[in-house]
Amino acid sequence: MKLSYSLMYDGDPRAAADQVAGLERAGIDVVWVAEAYGFDSPTLMGYLAARTERVEIGSAILNIYSRTPGALLQTAAGLDNVSGGRAILGLGASGPQVIEGWHGVPYSKPLARTAEIVDLVRRGLRREVLTNDGLVKLPLTKADGAVTGLGKPLKMLTRPERDTVPIWIAALGPKSVEQAASIADGWIPHLYHPEKAHVVWGEALAAGAAQRSPDLGPLQVTAGGMVAIGEGPETKELLEFARPVFALYVGGMGARGKNFYNDVARAYGYEKEAEEIQDLYLAGKKKEAEALVPTEWLEASNLVGPASYVKERIEAFRESGVTHLTVMPASDDPARTVAQVKEWVA
């Protein structure tokens, strides 16, 4: 099992890079860089490539709407070059509030668009001449809206570091998870509950695996949460810091009826809590919403408690299929926490 770490997208990129360099020395294998509607991800990823030596650097995620397939291909190839072959391209549909509200493009046909982008990026990295006649038209003709009609099929001008870069897909809905299991190198779920994951996604993962090309190898999965190792009640109290995050996603990360994280909470069996958390959060009562996040969910999705308990949680994640344990140390010495967990997952 590898260790991964997620950078928060609302922080200071330079300070974050300093932290990643230290965590790399402690044993982190992958760092994920989010984007949302703050700083862009590729800029920080390139900076991290210069500040690190071994750690893989992944986008988690770049959305599939605001950049063309060609731009995503260039980003993956460029990062892979400056990092010496350490890039991971994490893709996802994001949600309509960000895509239509921030980027101003229609949120439509996410599954079909994802499939075409994955195919185009893979072909582009092999320096194939790119043509496509789906949602994406390459080259664009006048019949498809071109102004000049002068577009021509092209292949990547520069030679990529590798002819393949791992592509991971962030997915939560059954169809999206099935697609990830079918075509992606890895899957990025969120608010992951190891003991309940098979109930929510087991059928979708199996259906996707049945369609999966043997060339891709086994599906990789990254999930995890806060890590705090200690015996006393003050350690368990650190779980309270996770409540705002869970409430934000379940209650406020999407509109009513179009919140994928709320859907996951319901699928886990927290229907009543999911509805009440969303009602309170959208009404501006964030503290009340946070109080309703099930403690059982917080405990299962994070690794907080005595060493023996944290080891049990690691095994729960492993047994559920997680190959890359995401750790967010809640301590004054994050590198020490990472080094300890690294010993346990080896």
GROMACS .gro file of C-alpha atoms in nm:
model
  346
    1MET     CA    1   0.000   0.000   0.000
    2LYS     CA    2   0.132   0.344  -0.096
    3LEU     CA    3   0.079   0.666   0.097
    4SER     CA    4  -0.075   0.973  -0.061
    5TYR     CA    5  -0.137   1.325   0.060
    6SER     CA    6  -0.389   1.584  -0.057
    7LEU     CA    7  -0.300   1.951  -0.071
    8MET     CA    8  -0.582   2.185   0.022
    9TYR     CA    9  -0.671   2.425  -0.257
   10ASP     CA   10  -0.733   2.725  -0.032
   11GLY     CA   11  -0.385   2.749   0.117
   12ASP     CA   12  -0.050   2.905   0.030
   13PRO     CA   13   0.111   2.711  -0.257
   14ARG     CA   14   0.467   2.799  -0.158
   15ALA     CA   15   0.417   2.689   0.202
   16ALA     CA   16   0.245   2.375   0.078
   17ALA     CA   17   0.544   2.292  -0.140
   18ASP     CA   18   0.776   2.324   0.159
   19GLN     CA   19   0.556   2.080   0.349
   20VAL     CA   20   0.545   1.829   0.064
   21ALA     CA   21   0.924   1.823   0.039
   22GLY     CA   22   0.939   1.723   0.406
   23LEU     CA   23   0.666   1.463   0.371
   24GLU     CA   24   0.841   1.312   0.073
   25ARG     CA   25   1.145   1.248   0.288
   26ALA     CA   26   0.916   1.087   0.546
   27GLY     CA   27   0.767   0.844   0.296
   28ILE     CA   28   0.475   1.000   0.105
   29ASP     CA   29   0.448   0.839  -0.239
   30VAL     CA   30   0.186   1.056  -0.412
   31VAL     CA   31   0.071   1.414  -0.361
   32TRP     CA   32  -0.267   1.519  -0.500
   33VAL     CA   33  -0.328   1.882  -0.595
   34ALA     CA   34  -0.688   2.004  -0.609
   35GLU     CA   35  -0.816   2.297  -0.810
   36ALA     CA   36  -1.187   2.381  -0.765
   37TYR     CA   37  -1.211   2.757  -0.826
   38GLY     CA   38  -0.901   2.874  -0.643
   39PHE     CA   39  -0.545   2.864  -0.772
   40ASP     CA   40  -0.499   2.644  -1.075
   41SER     CA   41  -0.355   2.299  -1.016
   42PRO     CA   42  -0.088   2.267  -1.291
   43THR     CA   43   0.109   2.570  -1.172
   44LEU     CA   44   0.155   2.425  -0.826
   45MET     CA   45   0.218   2.080  -0.968
   46GLY     CA   46   0.505   2.214  -1.177
   47TYR     CA   47   0.645   2.393  -0.874
   48LEU     CA   48   0.623   2.073  -0.673
   49ALA     CA   49   0.808   1.888  -0.948
   50ALA     CA   50   1.100   2.126  -0.900
   51ARG     CA   51   1.092   2.097  -0.520
   52THR     CA   52   1.072   1.716  -0.498
   53GLU     CA   53   1.264   1.419  -0.629
   54ARG     CA   54   1.061   1.101  -0.588
   55VAL     CA   55   0.697   1.169  -0.509
   56GLU     CA   56   0.437   1.126  -0.783
   57ILE     CA   57   0.235   1.442  -0.851
   58GLY     CA   58  -0.130   1.411  -0.941
   59SER     CA   59  -0.415   1.648  -1.020
   60ALA     CA   60  -0.719   1.571  -0.809
   61ILE     CA   61  -0.886   1.690  -1.003
   62LEU     CA   62  -0.873   1.877  -1.333
   63ASN     CA   63  -1.229   1.904  -1.459
   64ILE     CA   64  -1.316   1.776  -1.805
   65TYR     CA   65  -1.495   2.091  -1.923
   66SER     CA   66  -1.278   2.401  -1.880
   67ARG     CA   67  -0.978   2.271  -2.078
   68THR     CA   68  -0.986   2.111  -2.419
   69PRO     CA   69  -0.861   1.755  -2.455
   70GLY     CA   70  -0.556   1.899  -2.629
   71ALA     CA   71  -0.482   2.126  -2.334
   72LEU     CA   72  -0.520   1.839  -2.087
   73LEU     CA   73  -0.285   1.631  -2.301
   74GLN     CA   74  -0.029   1.912  -2.305
   75THR     CA   75  -0.056   1.955  -1.929
   76ALA     CA   76  -0.004   1.585  -1.863
   77ALA     CA   77   0.292   1.567  -2.101
   78GLY     CA   78   0.449   1.889  -1.973
   79LEU     CA   79   0.424   1.791  -1.609
   80ASP     CA   80   0.555   1.445  -1.683
   81ASN     CA   81   0.859   1.603  -1.846
   82VAL     CA   82   0.949   1.851  -1.573
   83SER     CA   83   0.892   1.588  -1.305
   84GLY     CA   84   1.096   1.321  -1.481
   85GLY     CA   85   0.804   1.084  -1.530
   86ARG     CA   86   0.615   1.138  -1.203
   87ALA     CA   87   0.288   1.281  -1.331
   88ILE     CA   88  -0.063   1.150  -1.268
   89LEU     CA   89  -0.357   1.302  -1.454
   90GLY     CA   90  -0.657   1.304  -1.223
   91LEU     CA   91  -0.979   1.396  -1.403
   92GLY     CA   92  -1.338   1.449  -1.295
   93ALA     CA   93  -1.663   1.610  -1.395
   94SER     CA   94  -1.674   1.846  -1.095
   95GLY     CA   95  -2.029   1.983  -1.062
   96PRO     CA   96  -2.264   2.225  -1.238
   97GLN     CA   97  -2.219   2.503  -0.982
   98VAL     CA   98  -1.848   2.528  -1.064
   99ILE     CA   99  -1.859   2.436  -1.432
  100GLU     CA  100  -2.146   2.663  -1.528
  101GLY     CA  101  -2.098   2.922  -1.254
  102TRP     CA  102  -1.721   2.970  -1.268
  103HIS     CA  103  -1.617   2.846  -1.611
  104GLY     CA  104  -1.932   2.938  -1.800
  105VAL     CA  105  -1.958   2.620  -2.005
  106PRO     CA  106  -2.248   2.371  -2.018
  107TYR     CA  107  -2.238   2.080  -1.774
  108SER     CA  108  -2.345   1.809  -2.015
  109LYS     CA  109  -2.272   1.444  -2.097
  110PRO     CA  110  -1.993   1.393  -1.841
  111LEU     CA  111  -1.954   1.019  -1.909
  112ALA     CA  112  -1.918   1.054  -2.284
  113ARG     CA  113  -1.683   1.350  -2.252
  114THR     CA  114  -1.466   1.170  -1.998
  115ALA     CA  115  -1.434   0.864  -2.222
  116GLU     CA  116  -1.332   1.075  -2.522
  117ILE     CA  117  -1.077   1.274  -2.324
  118VAL     CA  118  -0.915   0.963  -2.176
  119ASP     CA  119  -0.889   0.813  -2.525
  120LEU     CA  120  -0.749   1.132  -2.681
  121VAL     CA  121  -0.492   1.186  -2.407
  122ARG     CA  122  -0.367   0.830  -2.434
  123ARG     CA  123  -0.345   0.847  -2.812
  124GLY     CA  124  -0.181   1.188  -2.795
  125LEU     CA  125   0.090   1.068  -2.557
  126ARG     CA  126   0.171   0.798  -2.812
  127ARG     CA  127   0.210   1.083  -3.063
  128GLU     CA  128  -0.070   0.957  -3.283
  129VAL     CA  129  -0.234   1.199  -3.525
  130LEU     CA  130  -0.550   1.301  -3.339
  131THR     CA  131  -0.890   1.282  -3.501
  132ASN     CA  132  -1.223   1.244  -3.328
  133ASP     CA  133  -1.587   1.251  -3.433
  134GLY     CA  134  -1.779   1.251  -3.106
  135LEU     CA  135  -1.858   1.532  -2.865
  136VAL     CA  136  -1.509   1.654  -2.947
  137LYS     CA  137  -1.453   1.724  -3.315
  138LEU     CA  138  -1.095   1.697  -3.436
  139PRO     CA  139  -1.034   1.864  -3.668
  140LEU     CA  140  -1.325   2.104  -3.636
  141THR     CA  141  -1.505   2.149  -3.968
  142LYS     CA  142  -1.733   2.427  -4.083
  143ALA     CA  143  -2.025   2.188  -4.044
  144ASP     CA  144  -1.932   2.160  -3.676
  145GLY     CA  145  -1.890   2.534  -3.623
  146ALA     CA  146  -1.541   2.612  -3.748
  147VAL     CA  147  -1.496   2.967  -3.876
  148THR     CA  148  -1.223   2.899  -4.130
  149GLY     CA  149  -1.240   2.525  -4.189
  150LEU     CA  150  -0.861   2.521  -4.198
  151GLY     CA  151  -0.811   2.286  -3.904
  152LYS     CA  152  -0.595   1.983  -3.975
  153PRO     CA  153  -0.522   1.662  -3.786
  154LEU     CA  154  -0.210   1.704  -3.573
  155LYS     CA  155   0.010   1.501  -3.345
  156MET     CA  156   0.199   1.627  -3.042
  157LEU     CA  157   0.490   1.844  -3.152
  158THR     CA  158   0.722   1.749  -2.867
  159ARG     CA  159   0.817   1.401  -2.756
  160PRO     CA  160   0.662   1.311  -2.418
  161GLU     CA  161   0.871   1.179  -2.130
  162ARG     CA  162   0.658   0.863  -2.131
  163ASP     CA  163   0.413   0.734  -2.387
  164THR     CA  164   0.160   0.679  -2.109
  165VAL     CA  165   0.070   0.880  -1.799
  166PRO     CA  166  -0.157   0.722  -1.536
  167ILE     CA  167  -0.511   0.859  -1.561
  168TRP     CA  168  -0.728   0.852  -1.250
  169ILE     CA  169  -1.097   0.945  -1.240
  170ALA     CA  170  -1.283   1.100  -0.948
  171ALA     CA  171  -1.626   0.941  -0.939
  172LEU     CA  172  -1.910   0.880  -0.696
  173GLY     CA  173  -2.223   0.791  -0.895
  174PRO     CA  174  -2.270   0.428  -1.004
  175LYS     CA  175  -2.229   0.494  -1.377
  176SER     CA  176  -1.924   0.713  -1.321
  177VAL     CA  177  -1.763   0.455  -1.092
  178GLU     CA  178  -1.833   0.181  -1.344
  179GLN     CA  179  -1.664   0.392  -1.610
  180ALA     CA  180  -1.362   0.457  -1.387
  181ALA     CA  181  -1.326   0.085  -1.318
  182SER     CA  182  -1.348   0.019  -1.690
  183ILE     CA  183  -1.111   0.275  -1.846
  184ALA     CA  184  -0.902   0.445  -1.576
  185ASP     CA  185  -0.575   0.351  -1.414
  186GLY     CA  186  -0.713   0.463  -1.080
  187TRP     CA  187  -1.028   0.572  -0.898
  188ILE     CA  188  -1.060   0.869  -0.661
  189PRO     CA  189  -1.364   0.845  -0.429
  190HIS     CA  190  -1.431   1.097  -0.151
  191LEU     CA  191  -1.565   1.069   0.206
  192TYR     CA  192  -1.488   0.701   0.175
  193HIS     CA  193  -1.628   0.455   0.430
  194PRO     CA  194  -1.432   0.127   0.394
  195GLU     CA  195  -1.693  -0.097   0.554
  196LYS     CA  196  -1.978   0.044   0.345
  197ALA     CA  197  -1.795   0.100   0.015
  198HIS     CA  198  -1.885  -0.240  -0.130
  199VAL     CA  199  -2.254  -0.180  -0.058
  200VAL     CA  200  -2.251   0.149  -0.246
  201TRP     CA  201  -2.008   0.077  -0.530
  202GLY     CA  202  -1.952  -0.300  -0.537
  203GLU     CA  203  -2.180  -0.369  -0.835
  204ALA     CA  204  -2.048  -0.072  -1.031
  205LEU     CA  205  -1.686  -0.171  -0.971
  206ALA     CA  206  -1.756  -0.529  -1.075
  207ALA     CA  207  -1.936  -0.418  -1.391
  208GLY     CA  208  -1.649  -0.191  -1.483
  209ALA     CA  209  -1.388  -0.456  -1.410
  210ALA     CA  210  -1.566  -0.693  -1.649
  211GLN     CA  211  -1.511  -0.442  -1.931
  212ARG     CA  212  -1.156  -0.351  -1.832
  213SER     CA  213  -0.864  -0.403  -2.069
  214PRO     CA  214  -0.598  -0.638  -1.928
  215ASP     CA  215  -0.339  -0.386  -2.047
  216LEU     CA  216  -0.446  -0.145  -1.774
  217GLY     CA  217  -0.365  -0.378  -1.486
  218PRO     CA  218  -0.563  -0.377  -1.159
  219LEU     CA  219  -0.760  -0.067  -1.071
  220GLN     CA  220  -0.579   0.155  -0.820
  221VAL     CA  221  -0.783   0.330  -0.548
  222THR     CA  222  -0.687   0.623  -0.326
  223ALA     CA  223  -0.882   0.703  -0.010
  224GLY     CA  224  -0.825   0.786   0.354
  225GLY     CA  225  -0.845   1.080   0.589
  226MET     CA  226  -0.712   1.250   0.898
  227VAL     CA  227  -0.444   1.065   1.093
  228ALA     CA  228  -0.381   1.123   1.463
  229ILE     CA  229  -0.214   0.863   1.684
  230GLY     CA  230  -0.263   0.881   2.059
  231GLU     CA  231  -0.417   0.716   2.364
  232GLY     CA  232  -0.604   0.994   2.535
  233PRO     CA  233  -0.949   1.145   2.472
  234GLU     CA  234  -0.782   1.457   2.335
  235THR     CA  235  -0.677   1.251   2.033
  236LYS     CA  236  -1.032   1.136   1.958
  237GLU     CA  237  -1.149   1.495   1.995
  238LEU     CA  238  -0.947   1.581   1.686
  239LEU     CA  239  -1.220   1.411   1.482
  240GLU     CA  240  -1.427   1.723   1.545
  241PHE     CA  241  -1.203   1.906   1.299
  242ALA     CA  242  -1.334   1.677   1.025
  243ARG     CA  243  -1.698   1.767   1.086
  244PRO     CA  244  -1.690   2.096   0.892
  245VAL     CA  245  -1.544   1.923   0.588
  246PHE     CA  246  -1.808   1.649   0.583
  247ALA     CA  247  -2.085   1.901   0.640
  248LEU     CA  248  -1.953   2.124   0.362
  249TYR     CA  249  -1.962   1.846   0.106
  250VAL     CA  250  -2.285   1.679   0.216
  251GLY     CA  251  -2.466   2.005   0.276
  252GLY     CA  252  -2.318   2.269   0.054
  253MET     CA  253  -2.110   2.121  -0.228
  254GLY     CA  254  -2.386   2.129  -0.486
  255ALA     CA  255  -2.747   2.234  -0.519
  256ARG     CA  256  -3.040   2.054  -0.365
  257GLY     CA  257  -3.107   1.746  -0.578
  258LYS     CA  258  -2.767   1.776  -0.748
  259ASN     CA  259  -2.516   1.706  -0.473
  260PHE     CA  260  -2.318   1.389  -0.537
  261TYR     CA  261  -2.177   1.380  -0.183
  262ASN     CA  262  -2.523   1.402  -0.036
  263ASP     CA  263  -2.619   1.107  -0.255
  264VAL     CA  264  -2.326   0.909  -0.115
  265ALA     CA  265  -2.428   0.987   0.242
  266ARG     CA  266  -2.775   0.853   0.166
  267ALA     CA  267  -2.630   0.543   0.001
  268TYR     CA  268  -2.426   0.478   0.316
  269GLY     CA  269  -2.753   0.466   0.508
  270TYR     CA  270  -2.750   0.818   0.647
  271GLU     CA  271  -3.062   0.936   0.462
  272LYS     CA  272  -3.213   1.133   0.751
  273GLU     CA  273  -2.885   1.299   0.844
  274ALA     CA  274  -2.807   1.384   0.480
  275GLU     CA  275  -3.138   1.562   0.434
  276GLU     CA  276  -3.113   1.754   0.760
  277ILE     CA  277  -2.748   1.849   0.706
  278GLN     CA  278  -2.831   1.989   0.363
  279ASP     CA  279  -3.135   2.180   0.489
  280LEU     CA  280  -2.934   2.339   0.769
  281TYR     CA  281  -2.628   2.412   0.558
  282LEU     CA  282  -2.821   2.578   0.278
  283ALA     CA  283  -3.005   2.782   0.541
  284GLY     CA  284  -2.671   2.914   0.666
  285LYS     CA  285  -2.677   2.710   0.988
  286LYS     CA  286  -2.339   2.549   0.936
  287LYS     CA  287  -2.263   2.464   1.299
  288GLU     CA  288  -2.595   2.288   1.340
  289ALA     CA  289  -2.527   2.097   1.017
  290GLU     CA  290  -2.183   1.992   1.138
  291ALA     CA  291  -2.326   1.853   1.460
  292LEU     CA  292  -2.541   1.608   1.263
  293VAL     CA  293  -2.255   1.441   1.075
  294PRO     CA  294  -2.262   1.081   1.206
  295THR     CA  295  -1.970   1.014   1.440
  296GLU     CA  296  -1.962   0.657   1.308
  297TRP     CA  297  -1.886   0.794   0.960
  298LEU     CA  298  -1.613   1.023   1.091
  299GLU     CA  299  -1.447   0.738   1.280
  300ALA     CA  300  -1.464   0.498   0.985
  301SER     CA  301  -1.332   0.743   0.726
  302ASN     CA  302  -1.042   0.873   0.934
  303LEU     CA  303  -0.757   0.713   1.129
  304VAL     CA  304  -0.772   0.870   1.473
  305GLY     CA  305  -0.697   0.691   1.800
  306PRO     CA  306  -0.442   0.460   1.964
  307ALA     CA  307  -0.180   0.293   1.746
  308SER     CA  308  -0.363  -0.039   1.758
  309TYR     CA  309  -0.683   0.126   1.637
  310VAL     CA  310  -0.510   0.316   1.356
  311LYS     CA  311  -0.356  -0.011   1.240
  312GLU     CA  312  -0.704  -0.164   1.233
  313ARG     CA  313  -0.831   0.124   1.020
  314ILE     CA  314  -0.539   0.082   0.780
  315GLU     CA  315  -0.633  -0.282   0.733
  316ALA     CA  316  -0.998  -0.189   0.680
  317PHE     CA  317  -0.898   0.045   0.397
  318ARG     CA  318  -0.666  -0.218   0.253
  319GLU     CA  319  -0.930  -0.492   0.264
  320SER     CA  320  -1.182  -0.266   0.089
  321GLY     CA  321  -0.948  -0.233  -0.209
  322VAL     CA  322  -0.758   0.087  -0.132
  323THR     CA  323  -0.408   0.078  -0.281
  324HIS     CA  324  -0.305   0.435  -0.194
  325LEU     CA  325  -0.390   0.536   0.163
  326THR     CA  326  -0.449   0.910   0.183
  327VAL     CA  327  -0.316   1.053   0.508
  328MET     CA  328  -0.375   1.402   0.648
  329PRO     CA  329  -0.163   1.422   0.965
  330ALA     CA  330  -0.323   1.615   1.252
  331SER     CA  331  -0.011   1.667   1.458
  332ASP     CA  332   0.266   1.915   1.530
  333ASP     CA  333   0.507   1.685   1.347
  334PRO     CA  334   0.335   1.564   1.026
  335ALA     CA  335   0.652   1.404   0.892
  336ARG     CA  336   0.684   1.187   1.201
  337THR     CA  337   0.322   1.072   1.165
  338VAL     CA  338   0.378   0.988   0.799
  339ALA     CA  339   0.695   0.793   0.880
  340GLN     CA  340   0.508   0.591   1.143
  341VAL     CA  341   0.219   0.507   0.909
  342LYS     CA  342   0.468   0.423   0.635
  343GLU     CA  343   0.611   0.149   0.859
  344TRP     CA  344   0.264   0.008   0.920
  345VAL     CA  345   0.156  -0.006   0.554
  346ALA     CA  346   0.479  -0.159   0.425
   0.00000   0.00000   0.00000
